[in-house]
Coordinates of C-alpha atoms and ligand atoms in Angstrom, one line a residue:
M1 CA 92.9 66.4 84.9
A2 CA 91.1 67.9 87.9
R3 CA 91.3 71.6 88.1
P4 CA 93.3 73.0 91.1
K5 CA 91.4 74.0 94.2
V6 CA 91.5 77.6 95.5
S7 CA 89.8 78.5 98.8
V8 CA 89.0 82.1 99.6
I9 CA 88.3 82.9 103.3
G10 CA 86.2 86.1 103.4
A11 CA 83.7 86.5 100.6
G12 CA 83.5 90.3 100.8
Q13 CA 84.4 92.8 98.2
V14 CA 88.0 91.5 97.6
G15 CA 87.2 87.9 98.1
Q16 CA 84.4 88.0 95.5
M17 CA 86.7 89.7 93.0
V18 CA 89.4 87.1 93.5
A19 CA 86.9 84.3 93.0
E20 CA 85.4 85.9 89.9
H21 CA 88.8 86.5 88.2
I22 CA 90.0 83.0 89.0
A23 CA 86.8 81.5 87.6
I24 CA 86.7 83.7 84.5
K25 CA 90.3 82.7 83.7
E26 CA 89.4 79.1 84.5
L27 CA 92.5 78.8 86.7
A28 CA 90.8 76.6 89.4
D29 CA 87.6 75.6 91.2
V30 CA 86.9 78.2 93.8
Y31 CA 85.5 77.7 97.3
L32 CA 84.3 80.7 99.2
F33 CA 84.0 80.9 103.0
D34 CA 82.4 83.6 105.1
V35 CA 80.7 84.1 108.5
V36 CA 77.7 86.0 107.0
D37 CA 75.0 83.4 106.5
G38 CA 74.5 82.6 102.8
A39 CA 76.9 85.2 101.5
A40 CA 79.5 82.8 100.2
K41 CA 76.9 80.4 98.8
G42 CA 75.0 83.2 97.0
K43 CA 78.1 84.8 95.5
S44 CA 79.6 81.6 94.3
L45 CA 76.4 80.6 92.6
D46 CA 76.1 84.1 91.1
I47 CA 79.6 83.9 89.6
M48 CA 79.2 80.4 88.4
E49 CA 76.0 81.2 86.5
G50 CA 77.9 83.8 84.4
L51 CA 80.7 81.4 83.4
P52 CA 79.0 79.7 80.4
H53 CA 79.4 83.0 78.6
W54 CA 83.1 83.2 79.4
H55 CA 83.5 79.6 78.3
S56 CA 84.8 78.6 81.7
D57 CA 84.0 75.3 83.4
S58 CA 85.3 76.4 86.8
F59 CA 83.2 75.1 89.7
L60 CA 82.3 77.3 92.6
E61 CA 80.9 76.6 96.0
G62 CA 80.3 78.7 99.1
Y63 CA 80.1 77.9 102.8
T64 CA 78.9 79.7 105.8
I65 CA 81.3 79.4 108.6
G66 CA 79.5 78.5 111.8
P67 CA 80.2 79.9 115.3
N68 CA 82.4 76.9 116.1
G69 CA 84.2 76.9 112.8
E70 CA 81.6 74.6 111.1
N71 CA 82.2 74.1 107.4
Y72 CA 85.9 74.9 107.6
E73 CA 86.6 71.2 106.9
N74 CA 85.9 72.0 103.3
L75 CA 89.2 73.8 103.1
K76 CA 91.0 70.4 102.8
N77 CA 93.2 69.7 99.9
S78 CA 93.3 73.3 98.7
D79 CA 96.2 74.1 96.4
V80 CA 96.0 77.8 97.4
I81 CA 94.2 79.5 100.2
V82 CA 93.6 83.3 100.1
I83 CA 92.7 85.0 103.3
T84 CA 90.7 88.2 102.9
A85 CA 88.6 87.9 106.0
G86 CA 88.6 91.0 108.1
M87 CA 87.3 94.5 108.4
A88 CA 87.9 97.0 105.6
R89 CA 89.4 100.4 106.3
K90 CA 86.8 103.2 106.9
P91 CA 87.5 106.9 106.1
G92 CA 89.9 108.4 108.6
M93 CA 91.0 105.0 109.8
S94 CA 94.6 104.1 109.2
R95 CA 95.6 100.5 108.3
D96 CA 97.0 100.2 111.7
D97 CA 93.7 101.1 113.5
L98 CA 92.5 97.8 112.2
L99 CA 95.3 95.8 113.7
F100 CA 93.8 93.9 116.6
K101 CA 90.4 93.5 115.1
N102 CA 91.9 91.8 112.2
V103 CA 94.4 89.8 114.2
D104 CA 91.5 88.0 115.9
I105 CA 89.8 87.3 112.6
V106 CA 93.0 86.1 110.8
K107 CA 93.9 84.0 113.8
S108 CA 90.7 82.1 113.6
A109 CA 91.0 81.6 109.9
A110 CA 94.7 80.5 110.3
E111 CA 93.8 78.0 113.0
N112 CA 91.4 76.3 110.6
V113 CA 93.9 76.4 107.7
K114 CA 96.4 74.6 110.0
K115 CA 93.8 72.1 111.0
Y116 CA 92.5 71.2 107.5
S117 CA 94.9 72.2 104.8
P118 CA 98.3 73.2 106.3
N119 CA 100.3 72.4 103.1
S120 CA 98.4 74.9 100.9
I121 CA 100.1 78.0 99.5
I122 CA 98.7 80.8 101.6
I123 CA 98.2 84.4 100.4
V124 CA 97.1 86.9 102.9
V125 CA 95.2 90.0 101.8
T126 CA 93.7 91.3 105.1
N127 CA 95.2 94.6 106.3
P128 CA 97.6 95.6 107.7
M129 CA 98.9 93.0 105.3
D130 CA 102.5 92.5 106.4
I131 CA 101.3 92.0 110.0
M132 CA 98.4 89.7 109.1
T133 CA 100.7 87.6 107.0
Y134 CA 103.0 87.3 110.1
T135 CA 100.0 86.5 112.3
A136 CA 98.9 83.7 109.9
F137 CA 102.5 82.4 109.7
R138 CA 102.9 82.2 113.5
I139 CA 99.6 80.3 113.8
I140 CA 100.1 77.9 110.9
N141 CA 103.8 77.5 111.1
P142 CA 104.3 76.5 107.5
N143 CA 107.4 76.5 105.4
P144 CA 108.0 80.2 105.1
K145 CA 108.1 80.0 101.3
R146 CA 104.5 78.9 101.2
I147 CA 103.0 82.0 102.8
F148 CA 103.1 85.6 101.5
G149 CA 101.1 88.7 101.4
M150 CA 99.5 90.6 98.5
G151 CA 100.4 94.3 99.1
G152 CA 103.5 95.1 97.0
T153 CA 101.9 94.0 93.7
L154 CA 98.9 96.2 94.3
D155 CA 101.1 99.2 95.1
S156 CA 103.3 98.5 92.1
G157 CA 100.2 98.4 89.9
R158 CA 99.3 101.8 91.2
F159 CA 102.8 103.2 90.6
M160 CA 102.8 101.8 87.0
T161 CA 99.3 103.3 86.3
F162 CA 100.3 106.8 87.4
V163 CA 103.6 106.7 85.4
A164 CA 101.8 105.5 82.3
K165 CA 99.1 108.1 82.5
E166 CA 101.5 110.9 83.2
L167 CA 103.6 110.0 80.1
G168 CA 100.6 108.9 77.9
V169 CA 102.2 105.5 77.2
S170 CA 101.0 102.0 77.4
V171 CA 101.0 100.4 80.9
E172 CA 102.6 97.4 79.2
D173 CA 105.9 99.3 78.7
V174 CA 106.2 100.5 82.3
Q175 CA 108.3 98.6 84.7
A176 CA 107.9 99.7 88.3
F177 CA 107.7 98.2 91.7
V178 CA 107.2 99.2 95.3
V179 CA 109.0 97.7 98.3
G180 CA 108.7 98.0 102.1
G181 CA 105.6 97.7 104.2
H182 CA 102.2 98.1 102.7
G183 CA 101.6 101.3 104.6
D184 CA 102.0 105.0 104.2
D185 CA 105.8 104.7 104.2
M186 CA 106.0 102.1 101.5
V187 CA 109.0 102.7 99.1
P188 CA 108.1 103.2 95.3
F189 CA 111.5 102.2 93.9
V190 CA 112.1 105.1 91.5
R191 CA 115.7 104.2 90.5
Y192 CA 114.5 101.0 88.8
C193 CA 111.4 102.4 87.3
S194 CA 111.6 102.5 83.5
V195 CA 109.5 103.0 80.4
G196 CA 110.5 100.9 77.4
G197 CA 113.8 100.5 79.2
I198 CA 114.4 104.3 79.7
P199 CA 114.7 105.3 83.3
I200 CA 111.8 107.6 84.4
T201 CA 114.4 110.0 85.9
E202 CA 115.2 110.8 82.2
L203 CA 111.6 111.3 81.2
L204 CA 110.0 113.2 84.1
P205 CA 111.2 116.1 86.3
K206 CA 111.9 115.3 90.0
E207 CA 108.7 117.2 91.1
K208 CA 106.5 115.1 88.9
I209 CA 108.2 111.9 90.1
D210 CA 107.7 113.0 93.7
Q211 CA 104.0 113.6 93.1
I212 CA 103.7 110.1 91.6
V213 CA 105.5 108.6 94.5
A214 CA 103.2 110.5 97.0
R215 CA 100.0 109.4 95.1
T216 CA 101.2 105.8 95.0
R217 CA 101.7 105.8 98.7
N218 CA 98.3 107.3 99.3
G219 CA 96.7 105.1 96.6
G220 CA 94.5 103.1 99.0
G221 CA 93.6 106.2 101.0
E222 CA 92.6 108.1 97.9
I223 CA 90.1 105.4 97.0
V224 CA 88.7 105.1 100.6
Q225 CA 88.0 108.9 100.5
Y226 CA 85.8 108.5 97.4
L227 CA 84.1 105.2 98.4
K228 CA 83.4 106.3 102.0
T229 CA 82.0 103.0 103.1
G230 CA 84.8 100.6 102.1
S231 CA 88.3 100.3 100.6
A232 CA 89.7 99.3 97.2
Y233 CA 88.8 95.9 95.9
F234 CA 89.0 95.9 92.1
A235 CA 92.8 96.2 91.9
P236 CA 93.4 94.1 95.0
G237 CA 91.3 91.4 93.4
I238 CA 93.4 91.4 90.2
S239 CA 96.7 91.6 92.1
T240 CA 95.8 88.6 94.2
T241 CA 94.7 86.7 91.1
I242 CA 98.0 87.1 89.3
M243 CA 99.7 85.6 92.3
V244 CA 97.4 82.7 92.4
E245 CA 98.0 82.2 88.7
S246 CA 101.8 82.4 89.1
V247 CA 101.5 79.6 91.7
L248 CA 99.1 77.4 89.8
K249 CA 100.8 77.7 86.4
D250 CA 104.3 77.8 88.0
K251 CA 104.9 81.0 86.0
K252 CA 107.8 82.3 88.0
R253 CA 106.5 85.9 87.9
V254 CA 108.8 88.4 89.5
I255 CA 106.7 90.7 91.6
T256 CA 106.9 92.3 95.0
V257 CA 105.1 90.7 98.0
P258 CA 105.5 90.7 101.7
A259 CA 107.9 87.7 102.1
Y260 CA 109.5 86.1 105.1
L261 CA 112.9 87.7 105.7
S262 CA 115.3 85.9 107.9
G263 CA 118.9 84.5 107.9
E264 CA 121.3 85.8 105.2
I265 CA 118.6 87.6 103.1
G266 CA 117.1 89.0 106.3
K267 CA 120.5 90.3 107.4
H268 CA 120.8 92.0 104.0
Y269 CA 117.5 93.7 104.5
G270 CA 118.0 94.3 108.2
V271 CA 114.9 92.2 109.0
E272 CA 114.7 89.1 111.1
G273 CA 111.7 86.9 111.3
F274 CA 108.8 88.9 109.8
F275 CA 107.3 89.9 106.4
V276 CA 108.1 93.0 104.4
G277 CA 107.6 93.7 100.7
V278 CA 110.5 92.7 98.4
P279 CA 110.9 91.5 94.8
V280 CA 110.5 87.7 94.7
K281 CA 109.9 84.9 92.2
I282 CA 106.5 83.2 92.6
G283 CA 106.0 79.6 91.4
K284 CA 104.4 76.4 92.4
E285 CA 106.4 76.3 95.7
G286 CA 105.4 79.8 96.6
V287 CA 108.2 82.3 97.1
E288 CA 111.0 80.5 95.2
E289 CA 113.5 83.2 95.4
I290 CA 113.9 86.5 97.2
Y291 CA 116.0 89.1 95.3
K292 CA 118.5 91.4 97.0
L293 CA 118.2 95.1 96.2
N294 CA 121.4 97.1 96.7
F295 CA 120.1 100.3 98.2
T296 CA 121.6 103.7 98.0
P297 CA 122.0 105.4 101.4
E298 CA 118.8 107.4 100.7
E299 CA 116.8 104.3 99.7
R300 CA 118.2 102.4 102.7
K301 CA 116.9 105.1 105.0
L302 CA 113.4 104.9 103.5
W303 CA 113.4 101.1 103.6
D304 CA 114.5 101.1 107.3
I305 CA 111.7 103.5 108.3
S306 CA 109.2 101.3 106.6
A307 CA 110.5 98.0 107.9
S308 CA 110.8 99.5 111.5
H309 CA 107.1 100.4 111.3
V310 CA 106.2 96.8 110.4
K311 CA 108.5 95.6 113.2
E312 CA 106.7 97.8 115.8
N313 CA 103.4 96.2 114.8
V314 CA 104.9 92.7 114.8
E315 CA 105.9 93.4 118.4
K316 CA 102.4 94.5 119.3
V317 CA 101.0 91.3 117.8
N318 CA 103.6 89.2 119.7
K319 CA 102.4 90.8 122.9
Y320 CA 98.7 90.5 122.0
L321 CA 99.0 86.9 121.1
N322 CA 101.5 86.0 123.9
L323 CA 104.0 84.8 121.3
Ligands
APR1 N1 85.9 84.5 109.1 C1 85.6 84.6 107.8 N2 85.1 85.7 107.2 C2 85.0 86.8 108.0 C3 85.3 86.8 109.4 C4 85.8 85.6 109.9 N3 86.1 85.5 111.2 N4 85.1 88.0 109.8 C5 84.7 88.8 108.8 N5 84.7 88.0 107.7 C6 84.3 88.4 106.4 C7 83.2 89.5 106.4 O1 81.9 88.9 106.6 C8 83.3 90.0 105.0 O2 82.4 89.4 104.0 O3 85.3 89.1 105.7 C9 84.7 89.8 104.6 C10 85.5 91.1 104.4 O4 85.0 91.7 103.3 P1 84.7 93.3 103.2 O5 84.2 93.8 104.5 O6 83.9 93.5 102.0 O7 86.2 93.9 103.1 P2 87.1 93.8 101.7 O8 86.9 95.1 101.0 O9 86.9 92.6 101.0 O10 88.5 93.8 102.4 C11 89.0 92.7 103.1 O11 91.2 93.1 102.5 O12 92.2 94.8 101.4 C12 92.0 94.3 102.6 O13 91.8 96.2 104.1 C13 91.1 95.2 103.4 O14 91.4 94.0 105.5 C14 90.5 94.2 104.4 C15 90.4 92.9 103.6

């Protein structure tokens, strides 16, 4: 049986990590696309030449995207397309500063996805992620189940890491997730965070939990401050890969992703027609189920702030793109 095909648009730091993890796990053949001449080709060869030692037969290929979209035709028949193309955050730059620069980049990628492989499952990584997922959605116009963003899973991983390290327990026993926009006002969902089934509210004092929540919210910024010339890519690479894996193996992982909220579920969350991070089930059809969280008044307030920030940016994009 042929291996599935995953295409990664943007062969930068995150794109290369995604390609490497998918290949090491032999989940798929991977095709990298980038505008920088030779970058995708060189990286795909470099990854593939290490695979004999990991016992992986994944095939990789890289393409330079020409000024008129040349080589994008190689997207065709992709099972999954990951969009990481864009500019990374620089120190002092908020995710939102990137907005219009990355709208242009994601728009051009999305137009080619629509042209060559509109039925793929699409995972958007470019920041600001909720908005870039919306941008790609509006251009491609796919079944909304088949497109989602990466953010919540990355933020949840950060939350789990900090809880595990604080308590000195295995990360395997920590259950934690983050909802809302993938921005500074994301909502680490403390009430459902547990360690071996025990609520963290019984294991840690409020001040400690507050510190963990603040560090989670600033997780991306903390790394940018250290790196100075780029943003996080190891954890984003892993977070994206588990989503690809859940689609390709139809694993039905329950994780948080920016998902399209509309209709009845949208009404529940107070969101109509755009993407915000919520717990979902990911399988071969993409977002196969969106779960309802019953917020306390306090949680609802935090959610509303985060969702309204996403909405503001959605409106800016609508105006920018004349939608
Ligand atoms: N089409 C395809 N690729 C593009 C385009 C384009 N129009 N414009 C830029 N790229 C490529 C760049 O050449 C670069 O290789 O996208 C890649 C982005 O990689 P990096 O700059 O290394 O950024 P990275 O750290 O991978 O982050 C990518 O993911 O996490 C988010 O905030 C992050 O938005 C950023 C994105």
